[in-house]
Amino acid sequence: DQQVKQNSPSLSVQEGRISILNCDYTNSMFDYFLWYKKYPAEGPTFLISISSIKDKNEDGRFTVFLNKSAKHLSLHIVPSQPGDSAVYFCAQITGGGNKLTFGTGTQLKVEL
Amino acid sequence: IAGITQAPTSQILAAGRRMTLRCTQDMRHNAMYWYRQDLGLGLRLIHYSNTAGTTGKGEVPDGYSVSRANTDDFPLTLASAVPSQTSVYFCASSVTPASGSGINEQFFGPGTRLTVL
């Protein structure tokens, strides 16, 4: 059973508009989440993270929101740019030593 | 070398053959990880190592083994490859956080695309 779920396999957004990528989790014992971005034929790269002591973390055009009661987090990208087109994975720390459980990913396409 | 390197970039392998995927990092990170990425399943942890000399099993360890003889290298071995091990394999590393002290991001290599026929 998937502990970290990304229910939208794909998302298409126009350049300049907001992209919202969603992620749900089941295990609330671990309270640190990360978003990774992946281009084709490359490894994932870290984008932004959030811990449960916060409900929002912002870094430039990227903001992550955490709703602990709903066990839900979202990544907002605004304004979206064509270079943002990639697969986005959310991940949850699920053990000591930095072990991560990843969601299945959402393919974002930002169109001109 | 800068960051994490993986070799080979891609490989086609006959079922039943033995294969070792190589991973080297030059960041002096304590922890290293192996993941496989499959369509619709995201990245799943195969094995990990919190420090040189220690290893642990991840979510999908069967059919794979690892060793961590030193800080920099973390090879993944398929003793007898099967078609279900066709996947893209990513190695990653991170600084191991002290207990209860937050988190450190994992840095990923470029991946190895493995096809088992």
Short mmCIF file of C-alpha atoms in Angstrom, two decimals:
data_model
loop_
_atom_site.label_atom_id
_atom_site.label_comp_id
_atom_site.label_asym_id
_atom_site.label_seq_id
_atom_site.Cartn_x
_atom_site.Cartn_y
_atom_site.Cartn_z
CA ASP A 1 0.00 0.00 0.00
CA GLN A 2 1.37 3.35 -1.05
CA GLN A 3 2.34 5.43 2.01
CA VAL A 4 2.90 8.55 -0.07
CA LYS A 5 0.44 9.19 -2.86
CA GLN A 6 0.44 11.54 -5.79
CA ASN A 7 -2.93 10.95 -7.39
CA SER A 8 -2.36 13.10 -10.48
CA PRO A 9 0.10 11.43 -12.84
CA SER A 10 0.18 14.51 -15.05
CA LEU A 11 -0.61 18.21 -15.01
CA SER A 12 -0.60 20.76 -17.81
CA VAL A 13 -0.38 24.49 -17.07
CA GLN A 14 0.10 27.61 -19.16
CA GLU A 15 3.27 29.62 -18.78
CA GLY A 16 2.87 32.34 -16.17
CA ARG A 17 0.05 30.60 -14.34
CA ILE A 18 0.23 28.75 -11.05
CA SER A 19 1.07 25.03 -10.91
CA ILE A 20 -0.24 23.11 -7.90
CA LEU A 21 1.05 19.62 -7.29
CA ASN A 22 -0.55 17.56 -4.55
CA CYS A 23 0.64 14.79 -2.28
CA ASP A 24 -1.11 12.76 0.43
CA TYR A 25 0.48 10.60 3.08
CA THR A 26 -0.76 8.01 5.52
CA ASN A 27 1.95 7.74 8.15
CA SER A 28 1.96 10.76 10.45
CA MET A 29 4.71 9.34 12.66
CA PHE A 30 7.32 10.93 10.42
CA ASP A 31 6.96 14.62 9.88
CA TYR A 32 9.48 15.79 7.31
CA PHE A 33 8.73 16.07 3.62
CA LEU A 34 10.77 16.90 0.55
CA TRP A 35 9.98 17.67 -3.08
CA TYR A 36 12.29 16.51 -5.84
CA LYS A 37 12.30 17.48 -9.49
CA LYS A 38 13.44 15.11 -12.23
CA TYR A 39 14.27 15.79 -15.85
CA PRO A 40 14.48 12.91 -18.36
CA ALA A 41 17.75 10.97 -18.26
CA GLU A 42 18.86 12.75 -15.08
CA GLY A 43 18.71 11.95 -11.39
CA PRO A 44 16.18 13.70 -9.14
CA THR A 45 17.29 17.01 -7.67
CA PHE A 46 16.13 18.43 -4.36
CA LEU A 47 13.72 21.33 -4.63
CA ILE A 48 12.25 22.27 -1.26
CA SER A 49 11.39 20.69 2.08
CA ILE A 50 9.11 21.25 5.04
CA SER A 51 8.90 19.94 8.58
CA SER A 52 5.80 19.66 10.74
CA ILE A 53 6.77 22.63 12.90
CA LYS A 54 5.79 24.76 9.91
CA ASP A 55 2.76 24.83 7.65
CA LYS A 56 4.47 26.72 4.85
CA ASN A 57 7.95 27.04 3.38
CA GLU A 58 8.80 29.36 0.54
CA ASP A 59 11.81 29.53 -1.75
CA GLY A 60 11.52 31.92 -4.66
CA ARG A 61 8.79 30.75 -7.01
CA PHE A 62 8.28 27.54 -5.03
CA THR A 63 6.10 27.23 -1.93
CA VAL A 64 5.20 24.06 -0.08
CA PHE A 65 2.15 23.91 2.17
CA LEU A 66 1.62 21.24 4.81
CA ASN A 67 -1.82 20.40 6.23
CA LYS A 68 -1.14 17.91 9.00
CA SER A 69 -4.76 17.31 9.94
CA ALA A 70 -5.55 16.32 6.34
CA LYS A 71 -2.17 14.54 5.88
CA HIS A 72 -1.73 16.54 2.72
CA LEU A 73 0.96 18.70 1.22
CA SER A 74 1.11 20.71 -1.94
CA LEU A 75 3.78 22.40 -4.02
CA HIS A 76 2.91 25.70 -5.65
CA ILE A 77 4.98 27.08 -8.50
CA VAL A 78 4.21 30.63 -9.51
CA PRO A 79 4.71 31.86 -12.10
CA SER A 80 5.23 28.61 -13.97
CA GLN A 81 7.95 28.56 -16.63
CA PRO A 82 8.62 26.12 -19.49
CA GLY A 83 11.82 25.02 -17.72
CA ASP A 84 9.65 23.76 -14.86
CA SER A 85 8.39 20.96 -17.09
CA ALA A 86 9.59 17.83 -15.30
CA VAL A 87 8.42 15.01 -13.06
CA TYR A 88 7.91 16.10 -9.45
CA PHE A 89 8.16 13.62 -6.61
CA CYS A 90 7.13 14.23 -3.05
CA ALA A 91 8.93 12.19 -0.42
CA GLN A 92 8.56 11.56 3.28
CA ILE A 93 11.25 10.71 5.75
CA THR A 94 10.20 7.27 7.02
CA GLY A 95 13.01 6.09 9.19
CA GLY A 96 16.26 6.89 10.80
CA GLY A 97 19.22 7.85 8.67
CA ASN A 98 17.32 9.86 6.13
CA LYS A 99 15.37 6.99 4.56
CA LEU A 100 12.83 8.37 2.11
CA THR A 101 9.55 7.02 0.82
CA PHE A 102 8.65 8.56 -2.52
CA GLY A 103 5.34 9.18 -4.19
CA THR A 104 4.75 7.98 -7.74
CA GLY A 105 5.41 11.37 -9.28
CA THR A 106 3.48 13.98 -11.27
CA GLN A 107 4.57 14.96 -14.77
CA LEU A 108 4.23 18.73 -15.08
CA LYS A 109 4.08 20.29 -18.53
CA VAL A 110 4.23 24.06 -18.77
CA GLU A 111 2.98 25.20 -22.14
CA LEU A 112 3.78 28.43 -23.93
CA ILE B 1 34.65 13.74 -10.10
CA ALA B 2 32.00 16.09 -8.78
CA GLY B 3 29.01 14.77 -6.85
CA ILE B 4 27.85 11.23 -7.58
CA THR B 5 28.79 9.14 -10.57
CA GLN B 6 27.21 5.88 -11.69
CA ALA B 7 28.41 3.30 -14.16
CA PRO B 8 27.43 2.01 -16.59
CA THR B 9 24.98 4.52 -18.04
CA SER B 10 22.98 1.70 -19.52
CA GLN B 11 23.27 -2.05 -19.88
CA ILE B 12 21.43 -4.89 -21.57
CA LEU B 13 21.86 -8.12 -19.68
CA ALA B 14 20.82 -11.71 -20.24
CA ALA B 15 18.71 -13.27 -17.52
CA GLY B 16 20.77 -15.30 -15.08
CA ARG B 17 23.89 -13.18 -15.46
CA ARG B 18 25.58 -11.39 -12.60
CA MET B 19 25.83 -7.61 -12.75
CA THR B 20 27.35 -4.95 -10.52
CA LEU B 21 26.23 -1.35 -10.76
CA ARG B 22 28.85 1.09 -9.55
CA CYS B 23 28.33 4.25 -7.53
CA THR B 24 30.97 6.68 -6.31
CA GLN B 25 30.58 9.97 -4.46
CA ASP B 26 33.21 12.57 -3.62
CA MET B 27 31.23 14.60 -1.09
CA ARG B 28 32.36 12.53 1.91
CA HIS B 29 28.74 11.79 2.73
CA ASN B 30 28.15 9.19 5.41
CA ALA B 31 24.95 7.72 4.01
CA MET B 32 24.34 6.16 0.60
CA TYR B 33 21.27 4.63 -1.00
CA TRP B 34 20.12 2.62 -4.00
CA TYR B 35 16.70 3.16 -5.55
CA ARG B 36 14.93 1.73 -8.54
CA GLN B 37 12.47 3.79 -10.55
CA ASP B 38 9.60 2.07 -12.33
CA LEU B 39 6.70 3.64 -14.18
CA GLY B 40 3.74 4.17 -11.89
CA LEU B 41 5.70 3.18 -8.79
CA GLY B 42 8.01 6.12 -8.23
CA LEU B 43 11.38 5.50 -6.61
CA ARG B 44 11.68 2.58 -4.21
CA LEU B 45 14.55 2.05 -1.82
CA ILE B 46 16.52 -1.16 -2.40
CA HIS B 47 19.36 -0.95 0.14
CA TYR B 48 21.04 1.76 2.13
CA SER B 49 24.16 2.35 4.19
CA ASN B 50 24.31 4.87 7.02
CA THR B 51 28.08 4.70 7.26
CA ALA B 52 31.00 2.73 5.86
CA GLY B 53 30.91 -0.87 7.03
CA THR B 54 27.15 -0.99 7.59
CA THR B 55 24.23 -1.72 5.27
CA GLY B 56 20.49 -2.14 5.60
CA LYS B 57 17.53 -3.39 3.61
CA GLY B 58 15.05 -1.04 2.04
CA GLU B 59 11.60 -1.65 0.63
CA VAL B 60 12.57 -3.98 -2.24
CA PRO B 61 15.87 -5.73 -1.34
CA ASP B 62 15.25 -9.21 -2.77
CA GLY B 63 17.63 -10.19 -5.55
CA TYR B 64 20.09 -7.41 -4.71
CA SER B 65 23.12 -7.12 -2.46
CA VAL B 66 25.35 -4.19 -1.50
CA SER B 67 28.63 -3.58 0.22
CA ARG B 68 30.18 -0.47 1.75
CA ALA B 69 33.90 -1.05 2.15
CA ASN B 70 34.69 2.67 2.23
CA THR B 71 32.94 6.05 2.37
CA ASP B 72 33.01 6.78 -1.35
CA ASP B 73 31.80 3.59 -3.03
CA PHE B 74 28.50 1.72 -2.79
CA PRO B 75 28.16 -1.01 -5.45
CA LEU B 76 24.87 -2.80 -6.07
CA THR B 77 25.04 -6.43 -7.25
CA LEU B 78 22.42 -8.51 -8.97
CA ALA B 79 23.62 -12.07 -8.41
CA SER B 80 21.36 -13.63 -11.04
CA ALA B 81 19.39 -11.06 -13.00
CA VAL B 82 15.71 -11.57 -13.82
CA PRO B 83 13.51 -9.61 -16.26
CA SER B 84 11.59 -7.98 -13.38
CA GLN B 85 14.81 -6.21 -12.45
CA THR B 86 14.59 -4.19 -15.65
CA SER B 87 14.50 -0.65 -14.31
CA VAL B 88 16.36 2.61 -13.91
CA TYR B 89 18.64 2.51 -10.88
CA PHE B 90 19.63 5.60 -8.94
CA CYS B 91 22.32 5.92 -6.33
CA ALA B 92 22.09 8.73 -3.78
CA SER B 93 24.03 10.04 -0.82
CA SER B 94 23.48 12.35 2.13
CA VAL B 95 25.04 13.54 5.31
CA THR B 96 23.59 11.41 8.08
CA PRO B 97 21.83 13.71 10.53
CA ALA B 98 22.41 13.41 14.20
CA SER B 99 19.53 11.78 15.98
CA GLY B 100 16.48 14.06 16.16
CA SER B 101 18.20 16.95 14.45
CA GLY B 102 16.22 17.48 11.27
CA ILE B 103 17.06 16.30 7.86
CA ASN B 104 19.60 16.41 5.12
CA GLU B 105 18.67 16.14 1.46
CA GLN B 106 19.77 13.25 -0.66
CA PHE B 107 21.86 13.94 -3.76
CA PHE B 108 21.23 11.63 -6.69
CA GLY B 109 23.43 10.26 -9.44
CA PRO B 110 22.39 10.29 -13.11
CA GLY B 111 21.08 6.72 -13.05
CA THR B 112 21.77 3.40 -14.78
CA ARG B 113 19.20 2.05 -17.20
CA LEU B 114 19.24 -1.74 -16.95
CA THR B 115 17.37 -4.09 -19.26
CA VAL B 116 17.25 -7.79 -18.43
CA LEU B 117 16.18 -10.03 -21.30
#
